[in-house]
Short mmCIF file of C-alpha atoms in Angstrom, two decimals:
data_model
loop_
_atom_site.label_atom_id
_atom_site.label_comp_id
_atom_site.label_asym_id
_atom_site.label_seq_id
_atom_site.Cartn_x
_atom_site.Cartn_y
_atom_site.Cartn_z
CA UNK A 399 68.12 119.62 118.55
CA UNK A 400 71.17 120.48 118.02
CA UNK A 401 74.07 119.39 115.17
CA UNK A 402 75.45 115.70 115.13
CA UNK A 403 79.39 115.06 113.14
CA UNK A 404 79.71 111.41 111.40
CA UNK A 405 82.88 110.23 110.29
CA UNK A 406 82.18 108.02 107.72
CA UNK A 407 84.06 105.03 105.45
CA UNK A 408 83.13 103.62 102.19
CA UNK A 409 83.75 101.84 98.98
CA UNK A 410 82.73 103.79 96.79
CA UNK A 411 82.73 101.03 93.98
CA UNK A 412 78.71 101.58 93.77
CA UNK A 413 78.01 105.18 93.59
CA UNK A 414 77.67 107.89 91.82
CA UNK A 415 79.40 109.88 94.16
CA UNK A 416 78.91 111.67 97.25
CA UNK A 417 76.95 114.38 96.47
CA UNK A 418 72.54 113.73 96.38
CA UNK A 419 71.63 112.97 93.42
CA UNK A 420 67.48 112.04 91.37
CA UNK A 421 67.64 108.25 90.91
CA UNK A 422 71.17 107.48 91.26
CA UNK A 423 72.44 105.76 94.76
CA UNK A 424 75.01 108.28 96.30
CA UNK A 425 76.54 108.95 99.62
CA UNK A 426 74.47 111.48 100.61
CA UNK A 427 70.88 109.53 99.66
CA UNK A 428 72.48 106.34 102.33
CA UNK A 429 73.42 108.22 104.62
CA UNK A 430 70.39 110.55 104.84
CA UNK A 431 68.30 107.13 104.25
CA UNK A 432 70.17 105.25 107.29
CA UNK A 433 69.37 108.79 109.61
CA UNK A 434 65.78 108.86 108.41
CA UNK A 435 65.10 105.04 109.30
CA UNK A 436 67.03 105.87 112.84
CA UNK A 437 65.92 108.86 113.93
CA UNK A 438 62.28 109.49 111.55
CA UNK A 439 63.19 113.05 110.76
CA UNK A 440 64.15 114.02 106.96
CA UNK A 441 67.29 115.79 107.47
CA UNK A 442 69.91 116.99 104.73
CA UNK A 443 73.23 116.15 105.38
CA UNK A 444 76.96 118.56 104.47
CA UNK A 445 79.76 117.01 104.10
CA UNK A 446 83.45 118.10 103.98
CA UNK A 447 84.68 116.85 100.37
CA UNK A 448 82.49 116.10 97.80
CA UNK A 449 83.51 112.75 96.54
CA UNK A 450 83.30 111.46 92.80
CA UNK A 451 81.84 108.53 91.25
CA UNK A 452 83.83 105.41 92.74
CA UNK A 453 85.99 107.35 95.05
CA UNK A 454 86.90 105.56 98.02
CA UNK A 455 87.27 107.05 101.86
CA UNK A 456 87.92 106.01 105.41
CA UNK A 457 87.33 109.28 107.09
CA UNK A 458 84.05 111.93 104.96
CA UNK A 459 82.33 114.39 107.66
CA UNK A 460 79.69 114.28 107.52
CA UNK A 461 77.60 117.13 109.86
CA UNK A 462 73.24 117.14 109.98
CA UNK A 463 70.85 118.85 112.66
CA UNK A 464 69.08 116.61 114.91
CA UNK A 465 66.10 116.70 117.05
CA UNK A 466 67.65 113.29 118.38
CA UNK A 467 68.92 112.80 122.12
CA UNK A 468 70.77 109.30 120.57
CA UNK A 469 74.14 108.85 122.90
CA UNK A 470 76.73 109.29 119.75
CA UNK A 471 77.56 105.37 120.51
CA UNK A 472 74.34 104.83 119.98
CA UNK A 473 73.25 106.81 116.75
CA UNK A 474 76.39 104.80 115.41
CA UNK A 475 74.94 101.25 115.94
CA UNK A 476 71.71 102.51 114.61
CA UNK A 477 72.80 104.40 111.74
CA UNK A 478 75.10 100.77 110.85
CA UNK A 479 72.09 99.06 111.53
CA UNK A 480 70.45 100.68 108.92
CA UNK A 481 73.66 101.48 106.24
CA UNK A 482 74.78 98.91 103.58
CA UNK A 483 77.64 97.31 104.12
CA UNK A 484 79.55 99.87 101.83
CA UNK A 485 78.94 102.29 104.22
CA UNK A 486 79.96 103.19 107.64
CA UNK A 487 79.46 105.27 110.70
CA UNK A 488 82.75 105.29 112.49
CA UNK A 489 82.05 108.02 115.59
CA UNK A 490 79.39 110.45 116.27
CA UNK A 491 80.69 113.55 118.40
CA UNK A 492 77.36 116.20 119.28
CA UNK A 493 79.24 119.58 118.08
CA UNK A 494 78.05 123.18 118.40
CA UNK A 495 75.75 124.81 116.43
CA UNK A 496 78.25 126.95 115.30
CA UNK A 497 79.85 124.31 113.82
CA UNK A 498 80.36 124.87 109.35
CA UNK A 499 81.90 120.64 108.05
CA UNK A 500 83.00 122.87 105.07
CA UNK A 501 84.21 126.16 106.03
CA UNK A 502 85.78 124.96 109.72
CA UNK A 503 87.74 121.91 108.13
CA UNK A 504 91.93 123.51 108.62
CA UNK A 505 93.42 120.28 106.54
CA UNK A 506 91.83 117.87 104.06
CA UNK A 507 94.66 114.30 103.25
CA UNK A 508 94.11 112.36 100.18
CA UNK A 509 96.09 108.71 98.91
CA UNK A 510 95.91 108.01 95.93
CA UNK A 511 96.84 103.89 95.64
CA UNK A 512 98.20 102.60 92.18
CA UNK A 513 99.12 98.49 91.77
CA UNK A 514 102.12 98.61 89.40
CA UNK A 515 102.86 94.95 88.48
CA UNK A 516 102.58 93.69 85.09
CA UNK A 517 99.75 91.56 85.78
CA UNK A 518 96.08 92.34 87.53
CA UNK A 519 95.66 92.11 90.30
CA UNK A 520 91.91 90.66 91.46
CA UNK A 521 92.17 91.78 95.21
CA UNK A 522 93.74 95.10 94.32
CA UNK A 523 91.02 96.02 91.40
CA UNK A 524 88.58 97.68 93.07
CA UNK A 525 90.89 99.90 95.19
CA UNK A 526 93.67 100.97 93.25
CA UNK A 527 94.67 101.77 89.90
CA UNK A 528 96.97 99.37 88.20
CA UNK A 529 99.81 100.76 85.74
CA UNK A 530 101.51 97.75 84.35
CA UNK A 531 104.45 99.46 82.93
CA UNK A 532 107.51 100.30 85.57
CA UNK A 533 106.82 103.54 87.39
CA UNK A 534 109.67 105.77 89.58
CA UNK A 535 108.31 106.15 92.90
CA UNK A 536 111.51 108.40 93.49
CA UNK A 537 111.08 110.62 90.18
CA UNK A 538 107.49 110.71 91.21
CA UNK A 539 107.84 111.58 94.95
CA UNK A 540 111.04 114.37 93.42
CA UNK A 541 108.11 115.86 91.32
CA UNK A 542 105.36 115.14 94.23
CA UNK A 543 107.61 117.58 96.78
CA UNK A 544 107.33 120.61 93.83
CA UNK A 545 104.06 120.71 94.59
CA UNK A 546 103.85 122.01 98.66
CA UNK A 547 103.16 125.70 100.37
CA UNK A 548 100.56 128.30 98.92
CA UNK A 549 100.87 127.82 94.65
CA UNK A 550 98.21 128.44 92.00
CA UNK A 551 96.60 124.69 91.07
CA UNK A 552 94.92 126.36 88.25
CA UNK A 553 96.80 123.68 85.73
CA UNK A 554 95.79 120.49 87.83
CA UNK A 555 91.82 121.73 87.58
CA UNK A 556 89.37 122.64 84.40
CA UNK A 557 87.49 125.69 84.54
CA UNK A 558 87.24 126.80 88.27
CA UNK A 559 85.17 129.96 88.58
CA UNK A 560 87.10 131.47 92.12
CA UNK A 561 90.56 131.03 93.22
CA UNK A 562 92.77 128.28 92.32
CA UNK A 563 95.26 129.20 95.15
CA UNK A 564 95.34 126.09 98.13
CA UNK A 565 98.02 125.37 100.61
CA UNK A 566 99.04 122.28 100.26
CA UNK A 567 100.88 121.11 103.76
CA UNK A 568 102.39 117.96 101.94
CA UNK A 569 102.36 115.54 99.15
CA UNK A 570 104.91 112.09 99.24
CA UNK A 571 105.16 108.94 97.24
CA UNK A 572 105.92 105.88 99.15
CA UNK A 573 106.61 102.15 96.88
CA UNK A 574 106.11 99.41 99.22
CA UNK A 575 106.30 96.44 96.96
CA UNK A 576 103.51 96.57 94.71
CA UNK A 577 101.87 99.18 95.41
CA UNK A 578 102.93 102.79 94.75
CA UNK A 579 101.08 105.52 97.21
CA UNK A 580 100.76 109.14 97.18
CA UNK A 581 99.88 111.14 100.40
CA UNK A 582 98.84 114.81 99.80
CA UNK A 583 97.94 116.86 102.43
CA UNK A 584 96.21 120.15 102.07
CA UNK A 585 93.55 123.25 103.27
CA UNK A 586 91.16 122.59 100.98
CA UNK A 587 91.32 120.27 96.99
CA UNK A 588 89.84 121.39 93.08
CA UNK A 589 87.94 120.11 91.80
CA UNK A 590 89.40 116.33 90.95
CA UNK A 591 92.97 117.99 92.20
CA UNK A 592 94.19 114.82 93.13
CA UNK A 593 93.30 112.51 90.56
CA UNK A 594 95.03 114.90 87.87
CA UNK A 595 98.08 115.56 89.61
CA UNK A 596 98.21 111.97 89.71
CA UNK A 597 98.22 111.94 85.90
CA UNK A 598 100.45 113.91 85.89
CA UNK A 599 103.07 112.07 87.87
CA UNK A 600 102.47 108.65 86.44
CA UNK A 601 103.36 110.74 83.81
CA UNK A 602 106.61 111.29 85.28
CA UNK A 603 106.89 107.86 87.23
CA UNK A 604 106.66 106.79 83.14
CA UNK A 605 109.75 108.79 82.49
CA UNK A 606 107.06 110.44 79.52
CA UNK A 607 107.56 114.08 81.54
CA UNK A 608 110.69 115.47 83.34
CA UNK A 609 111.06 116.71 86.62
CA UNK A 610 111.84 119.97 85.17
CA UNK A 611 108.60 119.69 82.91
CA UNK A 612 106.41 119.39 85.69
CA UNK A 613 107.38 122.23 86.78
CA UNK A 614 106.43 123.94 84.48
CA UNK A 615 102.88 122.14 84.21
CA UNK A 616 102.00 123.86 87.74
CA UNK A 617 104.00 127.18 87.03
CA UNK A 618 101.95 126.71 83.47
CA UNK A 619 98.49 128.06 85.84
CA UNK A 620 96.64 126.57 82.57
CA UNK A 621 93.82 124.44 83.51
CA UNK A 622 93.77 120.57 81.77
CA UNK A 623 97.49 121.67 81.35
CA UNK A 624 98.33 118.92 83.55
CA UNK A 625 97.22 115.94 80.99
CA UNK A 626 94.44 113.10 81.63
CA UNK A 627 93.62 112.07 85.27
CA UNK A 628 94.05 109.79 87.23
CA UNK A 629 90.59 106.93 87.15
CA UNK A 630 88.35 106.79 90.48
CA UNK A 631 89.21 103.28 91.61
CA UNK A 632 92.31 104.40 93.70
CA UNK A 633 91.69 107.75 95.83
CA UNK A 634 90.80 107.76 99.81
CA UNK A 635 89.38 110.01 100.84
CA UNK A 636 91.72 109.72 104.33
CA UNK A 637 90.92 112.30 107.03
CA UNK A 638 89.59 116.22 107.76
CA UNK A 639 90.60 118.14 110.37
CA UNK A 640 88.89 120.75 112.38
CA UNK A 641 90.77 123.15 115.18
CA UNK A 642 87.80 121.98 117.82
CA UNK A 643 87.38 118.65 117.13
CA UNK A 644 89.79 115.44 117.92
CA UNK A 645 91.33 114.50 115.09
CA UNK A 646 89.84 110.69 113.83
CA UNK A 647 92.51 108.08 113.05
CA UNK A 648 92.96 107.43 109.79
CA UNK B 675 100.63 69.37 73.45
CA UNK B 676 102.23 69.10 76.47
CA UNK B 677 101.38 70.73 80.53
CA UNK B 678 101.11 73.73 81.53
CA UNK B 679 100.83 75.72 85.02
CA UNK B 680 99.16 78.63 86.12
CA UNK B 681 99.89 80.66 88.87
CA UNK B 682 96.27 82.42 89.93
CA UNK B 683 95.15 85.13 91.86
CA UNK B 684 91.18 86.19 92.03
CA UNK B 685 88.63 87.36 94.48
CA UNK B 686 85.74 84.29 95.79
CA UNK B 687 82.98 86.92 97.06
CA UNK B 688 81.12 86.40 93.77
CA UNK B 689 82.13 82.45 93.24
CA UNK B 690 80.81 79.09 94.64
CA UNK B 691 84.52 77.86 95.16
CA UNK B 692 87.30 76.75 93.35
CA UNK B 693 85.05 73.24 91.52
CA UNK B 694 83.38 73.21 89.11
CA UNK B 695 79.29 73.06 90.19
CA UNK B 696 76.52 72.77 87.29
CA UNK B 697 74.36 76.23 86.68
CA UNK B 698 77.16 78.46 89.86
CA UNK B 699 79.54 80.31 88.55
CA UNK B 700 82.94 78.59 90.25
CA UNK B 701 86.77 80.03 89.90
CA UNK B 702 87.20 76.52 87.97
CA UNK B 703 84.54 77.44 85.78
CA UNK B 704 86.13 80.59 84.58
CA UNK B 705 89.53 79.58 84.01
CA UNK B 706 88.70 76.55 81.90
CA UNK B 707 86.13 78.67 79.87
CA UNK B 708 89.17 81.67 79.84
CA UNK B 709 91.03 78.24 78.27
CA UNK B 710 89.14 77.79 76.01
CA UNK B 711 88.60 81.47 74.41
CA UNK B 712 92.09 81.42 73.84
CA UNK B 713 93.14 77.89 72.55
CA UNK B 714 89.83 76.87 71.33
CA UNK B 715 90.23 73.58 73.60
CA UNK B 716 87.60 72.53 76.21
CA UNK B 717 90.29 71.53 79.45
CA UNK B 718 89.87 70.61 82.72
CA UNK B 719 92.19 71.96 85.65
CA UNK B 720 93.82 70.45 88.21
CA UNK B 721 93.66 73.12 91.25
CA UNK B 722 96.25 72.65 94.63
CA UNK B 723 93.53 73.56 96.68
CA UNK B 724 90.00 73.38 96.68
CA UNK B 725 89.21 76.45 98.08
CA UNK B 726 85.24 76.56 99.55
CA UNK B 727 82.68 79.72 98.02
CA UNK B 728 84.06 82.66 99.43
CA UNK B 729 87.72 81.86 100.24
CA UNK B 730 90.69 84.15 97.78
CA UNK B 731 93.65 82.95 96.75
CA UNK B 732 96.68 85.21 95.85
CA UNK B 733 98.35 82.12 94.70
CA UNK B 734 96.65 78.65 93.78
CA UNK B 735 98.31 76.84 91.21
CA UNK B 736 96.48 75.05 88.35
CA UNK B 737 97.50 72.64 85.65
CA UNK B 738 96.54 71.66 82.81
CA UNK B 739 97.34 69.50 79.38
CA UNK B 740 97.60 71.50 75.99
CA UNK B 741 97.94 71.23 71.79
CA UNK B 742 98.68 74.81 72.20
CA UNK B 743 102.45 76.81 71.75
CA UNK B 744 101.65 79.81 73.20
CA UNK B 745 104.46 81.33 74.58
CA UNK B 746 103.79 81.14 78.59
CA UNK B 747 103.76 85.49 78.88
CA UNK B 748 101.22 85.27 75.77
CA UNK B 749 99.00 82.92 77.63
CA UNK B 750 98.95 85.28 80.64
CA UNK B 751 98.19 88.33 78.47
CA UNK B 752 95.80 86.34 76.66
CA UNK B 753 94.11 84.51 80.00
CA UNK B 754 93.61 87.83 81.78
CA UNK B 755 92.06 88.93 78.99
CA UNK B 756 88.87 87.01 79.06
CA UNK B 757 88.89 86.56 82.46
CA UNK B 758 86.27 88.62 84.55
CA UNK B 759 88.08 91.16 87.31
CA UNK B 760 87.95 89.03 89.95
CA UNK B 761 90.52 86.42 89.03
CA UNK B 762 92.86 86.83 87.39
CA UNK B 763 96.47 84.58 85.94
CA UNK B 764 100.10 85.90 87.42
CA UNK B 765 102.50 83.65 86.07
CA UNK B 766 102.50 80.75 83.41
CA UNK B 767 105.05 77.93 83.36
CA UNK B 768 105.48 74.78 80.78
CA UNK B 769 106.09 71.49 82.72
CA UNK B 770 106.43 68.33 82.93
CA UNK B 771 103.81 65.47 81.79
CA UNK B 772 104.98 64.14 84.99
CA UNK B 773 104.09 67.19 87.14
CA UNK B 774 101.10 66.24 89.52
CA UNK B 775 99.93 70.22 91.43
CA UNK B 776 98.14 68.63 94.29
CA UNK B 777 100.24 65.61 94.71
CA UNK B 778 103.41 67.50 93.90
CA UNK B 779 102.93 70.41 96.59
CA UNK B 780 104.85 70.49 99.48
CA UNK B 781 103.80 73.18 101.80
CA UNK B 782 100.64 75.68 101.45
CA UNK B 783 99.95 78.59 102.85
CA UNK B 784 96.98 80.23 103.91
CA UNK B 785 95.83 83.52 106.19
CA UNK B 786 93.19 85.02 107.52
CA UNK B 787 92.56 88.28 108.23
CA UNK B 788 90.44 89.57 111.29
CA UNK B 789 89.49 93.42 111.22
CA UNK B 790 88.92 93.58 115.34
CA UNK B 791 86.52 97.11 115.41
CA UNK B 792 84.43 98.28 117.36
CA UNK B 793 82.53 98.96 113.94
CA UNK B 794 82.08 97.87 110.38
CA UNK B 795 84.43 98.81 107.54
CA UNK B 796 83.25 98.81 104.19
CA UNK B 797 86.96 98.54 103.05
CA UNK B 798 87.37 95.46 104.32
CA UNK B 799 84.58 94.48 104.25
CA UNK B 800 84.92 91.85 101.37
CA UNK B 801 88.44 90.62 102.90
CA UNK B 802 88.17 90.72 106.72
CA UNK B 803 86.12 89.18 109.60
CA UNK B 804 84.87 91.35 111.71
CA UNK B 805 85.21 90.94 115.77
CA UNK B 806 84.18 93.51 117.06
CA UNK B 807 84.99 92.65 120.76
CA UNK B 808 88.65 92.95 122.06
CA UNK B 809 91.01 90.62 121.16
CA UNK B 810 94.59 89.58 122.21
CA UNK B 811 96.81 89.22 119.62
CA UNK B 812 98.97 87.61 121.93
CA UNK B 813 96.53 85.04 123.53
CA UNK B 814 96.16 83.70 120.47
CA UNK B 815 99.82 83.42 118.69
CA UNK B 816 100.50 81.33 121.47
CA UNK B 817 97.55 78.90 120.99
CA UNK B 818 98.56 79.05 117.34
CA UNK B 819 102.02 78.11 118.27
CA UNK B 820 100.70 75.16 119.76
CA UNK B 821 100.08 73.69 116.22
CA UNK B 822 103.64 73.46 114.84
CA UNK B 823 104.63 70.18 114.24
CA UNK B 824 103.13 66.12 112.42
CA UNK B 825 99.77 66.04 114.73
CA UNK B 826 96.44 64.63 114.02
CA UNK B 827 94.37 67.84 113.19
CA UNK B 828 90.94 66.07 113.60
CA UNK B 829 89.41 67.96 115.64
CA UNK B 830 90.40 70.65 113.08
CA UNK B 831 87.94 69.46 110.58
CA UNK B 832 84.58 67.08 110.24
CA UNK B 833 83.88 63.71 110.02
CA UNK B 834 87.27 62.88 106.99
CA UNK B 835 87.85 59.21 105.59
CA UNK B 836 91.25 59.14 105.45
CA UNK B 837 94.51 60.13 107.90
CA UNK B 838 93.13 63.30 109.79
CA UNK B 839 97.58 63.71 110.41
CA UNK B 840 99.34 66.88 108.87
CA UNK B 841 102.95 68.43 109.13
CA UNK B 842 101.92 72.09 110.17
CA UNK B 843 105.38 74.09 109.18
CA UNK B 844 104.23 77.38 110.99
CA UNK B 845 102.21 78.84 112.35
CA UNK B 846 101.32 82.54 114.07
CA UNK B 847 98.79 85.59 115.12
CA UNK B 848 100.05 89.19 114.96
CA UNK B 849 98.23 92.14 114.67
CA UNK B 850 99.48 95.67 113.11
CA UNK B 851 96.77 98.14 114.22
CA UNK B 852 92.97 96.73 114.18
CA UNK B 853 94.23 94.23 111.76
CA UNK B 854 94.69 90.56 113.13
CA UNK B 855 96.38 88.49 110.87
CA UNK B 856 96.63 84.58 111.06
CA UNK B 857 99.17 82.67 109.04
CA UNK B 858 99.44 78.79 109.02
CA UNK B 859 101.47 76.55 106.82
CA UNK B 860 101.62 72.84 106.19
CA UNK B 861 102.31 69.84 103.62
CA UNK B 862 98.00 69.77 102.65
CA UNK B 863 95.43 70.54 105.14
CA UNK B 864 92.59 69.43 105.83
CA UNK B 865 88.88 70.62 104.83
CA UNK B 866 87.51 73.79 106.50
CA UNK B 867 90.97 73.27 108.32
CA UNK B 868 91.76 77.06 109.01
CA UNK B 869 88.43 78.77 109.06
CA UNK B 870 88.06 75.90 112.25
CA UNK B 871 91.18 76.74 113.47
CA UNK B 872 90.44 80.67 113.14
CA UNK B 873 87.31 79.86 115.04
CA UNK B 874 88.76 78.60 118.53
CA UNK B 875 91.55 81.12 117.94
CA UNK B 876 89.41 83.96 118.07
CA UNK B 877 87.49 82.25 121.49
CA UNK B 878 90.92 82.93 122.65
CA UNK B 879 91.42 85.74 121.87
CA UNK B 880 88.41 86.70 123.46
CA UNK B 881 89.32 84.95 126.71
CA UNK B 882 86.98 83.02 126.67
CA UNK B 883 88.78 79.81 125.47
CA UNK B 884 91.79 79.71 127.63
CA UNK B 885 95.53 78.67 126.14
CA UNK B 886 94.68 75.13 127.79
CA UNK B 887 91.17 74.76 126.15
CA UNK B 888 92.76 75.51 123.58
CA UNK B 889 95.41 72.58 123.91
CA UNK B 890 92.73 70.08 125.33
CA UNK B 891 90.45 70.40 121.60
CA UNK B 892 93.84 69.57 119.59
CA UNK B 893 94.93 66.58 121.61
CA UNK B 894 91.38 65.74 122.26
CA UNK B 895 91.53 64.27 118.49
CA UNK B 896 87.95 64.51 117.91
CA UNK B 897 85.86 65.92 114.57
CA UNK B 898 84.40 69.37 115.35
CA UNK B 899 85.63 69.37 119.03
CA UNK B 900 87.01 73.24 117.67
CA UNK B 901 83.51 75.26 117.51
CA UNK B 902 82.27 76.52 114.44
CA UNK B 903 84.08 77.92 111.63
CA UNK B 904 85.06 81.29 110.85
CA UNK B 905 83.23 82.99 107.92
CA UNK B 906 85.25 82.00 104.63
CA UNK B 907 85.30 86.10 103.17
CA UNK B 908 88.44 86.57 105.91
CA UNK B 909 91.04 83.80 103.81
CA UNK B 910 92.93 83.40 101.04
CA UNK B 911 95.49 80.84 99.95
CA UNK B 912 98.60 82.80 99.66
CA UNK B 913 101.11 80.12 97.82
CA UNK B 914 102.22 76.76 96.84
CA UNK B 915 105.14 75.54 97.10
CA UNK B 916 106.24 72.96 94.51
CA UNK B 917 110.77 71.21 94.34
CA UNK B 918 111.06 71.76 90.88
CA UNK B 919 109.12 75.47 89.88
CA UNK B 920 110.79 78.44 91.53
CA UNK B 921 108.69 79.96 94.24
CA UNK B 922 106.01 82.21 93.25
CA UNK B 923 106.21 85.67 95.86
CA UNK B 924 102.95 86.20 98.26
#
């Protein structure tokens, strides 16, 4: 009997998000099914982040309690044997029973990919949001810089019970050819925070919203002030970091 | 009445290859259907390369004769409106009636992506071949270098009527993290040549075949000497170049 942590990668396209739902395919449901196939146990997993429908992960972290004494490497191979091709376990590790996958996470990193091209790209269709008019990645990066620090991010989420103060460690936008990527790391995130932030940053990149107006949205601390969220398709949970677990690469 | 050339990108996962087949989805079939929807004409397109089932393209080139006088930009937008999400037109251009999309091609470039990782990657599943044991990209690159020049590539295709001599302009292997990529450019390619070459190069990278043995396979000029072909999933037709058409980026 003990607690096991898995680092998992998934293509969220075909799933109704991470969290278990009756009658709909979810990441949690598939991982729990694979654990049952491998160990015979019905377990409940907890995830570090509840990614929405269509959102991908490079380094989601989940934890569960098991009677199984399989070595971690065998668990990785065994679970990958049972998992569908769009979900894979990258690492497994035994942790102390006191470990809490949500509460103990120190830092979460998300990436959002935008294809800035006049024509759609079939090879990026599942993995990036298409913006056909030219984006200024420089303006977006400047606006993103204003997000760093301990701030109230109420403007970048909907109605939310509880504190909307979060600490953002970094937020930046880079362009590489047609691909514009936004990286953001924080202690934790509010629901839809990254996609809402990207929606507002795209308005900045298109010149519809000035950097001053973007700061005004942030400082207004009013739910929904950010405008519409970006599509989930471009979003990736890249990495979750813990004090006592070696960080996974991402 | 005139000839139009399209540069197209596609995710080949769901298709039975480029070439028209009765009762099976093909790239040619979808493009011809979109042209008919846009112009009302039943046309037959010709492609620069006949990619196999599951093979992708960043820069496939096709040509057709049409009565349509739509400007190229309108044709791009109109065809993309009718095409499924896994096929897109990147460029359109009017060319002389004498233009032949296969015969006039001077250079074709292919890329093959290998994910060299102990665990599968759902986000690369459609787009790269998984090799779980460690590959020496250096050894593969050294072997690939032997392919450059005007040579008989009979060992890298099956039974083939006609000359198996081709001119390879470059062939090289690079590693970036877990991703090992093979790029090859030639005047033209034999059927399955790239996938057969990759199959043999992977054997070199795993240490099963020495560089000397790889040279022996090449010099034997005997069909099938290369061993099994690599899966189509990692293969991309990147670019086709013509003397009188500006080259598309890839």
